[in-house]
């Protein structure tokens, strides 16, 4: 449950935050400064694998991991496998 709560994106939590309204926040110079990872859910019936890979193509520099048997809500369908992927990425970046 704790993992699921951490991975759910907040809705409009930052709508009135002045930092998020900064026009210089999303510039070409800043884009790509944060490493991105896309986890392909191999058994997702709401989004085909081709569609998921197309989203990766639209975001250059994104690393891709696959989880077989995972559906759209990976954190619920395959929590251990998702945790393993996140730990692998954290270890490769020396994040503790």
Coordinates of C-alpha atoms in Angstrom, one line a residue:
X1 CA 0.0 0.0 0.0
X2 CA 2.8 2.4 0.9
X3 CA 4.5 1.7 -2.5
X4 CA 1.3 2.4 -4.3
X5 CA 0.7 5.7 -2.5
X6 CA 4.2 6.8 -3.3
X7 CA 3.9 6.1 -7.0
X8 CA 0.5 7.7 -7.6
X9 CA 1.0 11.1 -9.2
X10 CA -0.7 14.0 -7.4
X11 CA -3.6 15.7 -9.3
X12 CA -3.6 19.4 -9.3
X13 CA -1.7 19.8 -6.1
X14 CA 0.7 22.4 -7.4
X15 CA -1.7 24.5 -9.5
X16 CA -1.1 27.6 -7.4
X17 CA 2.5 27.0 -6.6
X18 CA 4.5 30.0 -8.0
X19 CA 7.6 27.8 -8.8
X20 CA 5.5 25.7 -11.1
X21 CA 4.3 28.8 -13.0
X22 CA 7.9 29.8 -13.8
X23 CA 8.2 30.1 -17.6
X24 CA 11.9 29.1 -17.4
X25 CA 11.1 25.8 -15.7
X26 CA 10.4 23.8 -18.9
X27 CA 13.0 25.1 -21.3
X28 CA 15.0 23.2 -24.0
X29 CA 18.1 23.7 -21.8
X30 CA 16.4 22.1 -18.8
X31 CA 14.7 19.3 -20.7
X32 CA 16.6 16.1 -20.3
X33 CA 18.4 17.2 -17.1
X34 CA 16.4 14.6 -15.2
X35 CA 16.9 10.9 -16.0
X36 CA 13.7 9.2 -17.1
X37 CA 12.7 5.6 -17.0
X38 CA 9.7 4.0 -18.7
X39 CA 8.5 0.6 -17.6
X40 CA 6.7 -1.2 -20.4
X41 CA 3.8 -3.2 -19.0
X42 CA 3.7 -6.2 -21.3
X43 CA 0.2 -7.3 -20.4
X44 CA -1.4 -3.8 -20.5
X45 CA -4.7 -4.1 -22.3
X46 CA -5.4 -0.3 -22.1
X47 CA -2.3 0.6 -24.0
X48 CA -0.5 -1.6 -26.6
X49 CA 3.2 -2.2 -26.4
X50 CA 3.6 -0.3 -29.6
X51 CA 1.9 2.7 -28.0
X52 CA 4.0 2.5 -24.9
X53 CA 7.2 2.4 -27.1
X54 CA 6.0 5.3 -29.1
X55 CA 5.7 7.3 -25.9
X56 CA 9.3 6.5 -25.2
X57 CA 10.4 7.7 -28.7
X58 CA 8.7 11.0 -27.9
X59 CA 10.8 11.5 -24.8
X60 CA 14.5 11.2 -25.9
X61 CA 17.0 9.8 -23.4
X62 CA 14.5 7.6 -21.6
X63 CA 15.6 4.3 -20.3
X64 CA 13.3 1.4 -20.9
X65 CA 12.6 -1.6 -18.6
X66 CA 10.0 -4.3 -19.2
X67 CA 7.9 -6.3 -16.8
X68 CA 6.2 -9.4 -18.2
X69 CA 2.7 -10.0 -17.0
X70 CA 2.2 -6.5 -15.7
X71 CA -1.0 -4.6 -16.5
X72 CA -1.7 -0.9 -16.6
X73 CA -1.3 -0.5 -12.8
X74 CA 2.2 -2.2 -12.4
X75 CA 2.4 -1.2 -8.8
X76 CA -0.6 -3.3 -8.0
X77 CA -0.2 -6.2 -10.5
X78 CA 3.6 -6.7 -10.1
X79 CA 4.8 -4.8 -7.1
X80 CA 7.9 -6.9 -6.4
X81 CA 9.0 -6.8 -10.0
X82 CA 8.5 -3.0 -10.1
X83 CA 10.5 -2.7 -6.8
X84 CA 13.3 -4.8 -8.3
X85 CA 13.4 -2.5 -11.4
X86 CA 13.5 0.7 -9.2
X87 CA 16.2 -0.8 -7.0
X88 CA 18.3 -1.7 -10.0
X89 CA 18.0 1.8 -11.4
X90 CA 18.8 3.4 -8.0
X91 CA 21.9 1.1 -7.6
X92 CA 23.1 2.1 -11.1
X93 CA 22.9 5.7 -10.2
X94 CA 24.3 5.2 -6.7
X95 CA 21.1 6.5 -5.1
X96 CA 20.5 5.4 -1.5

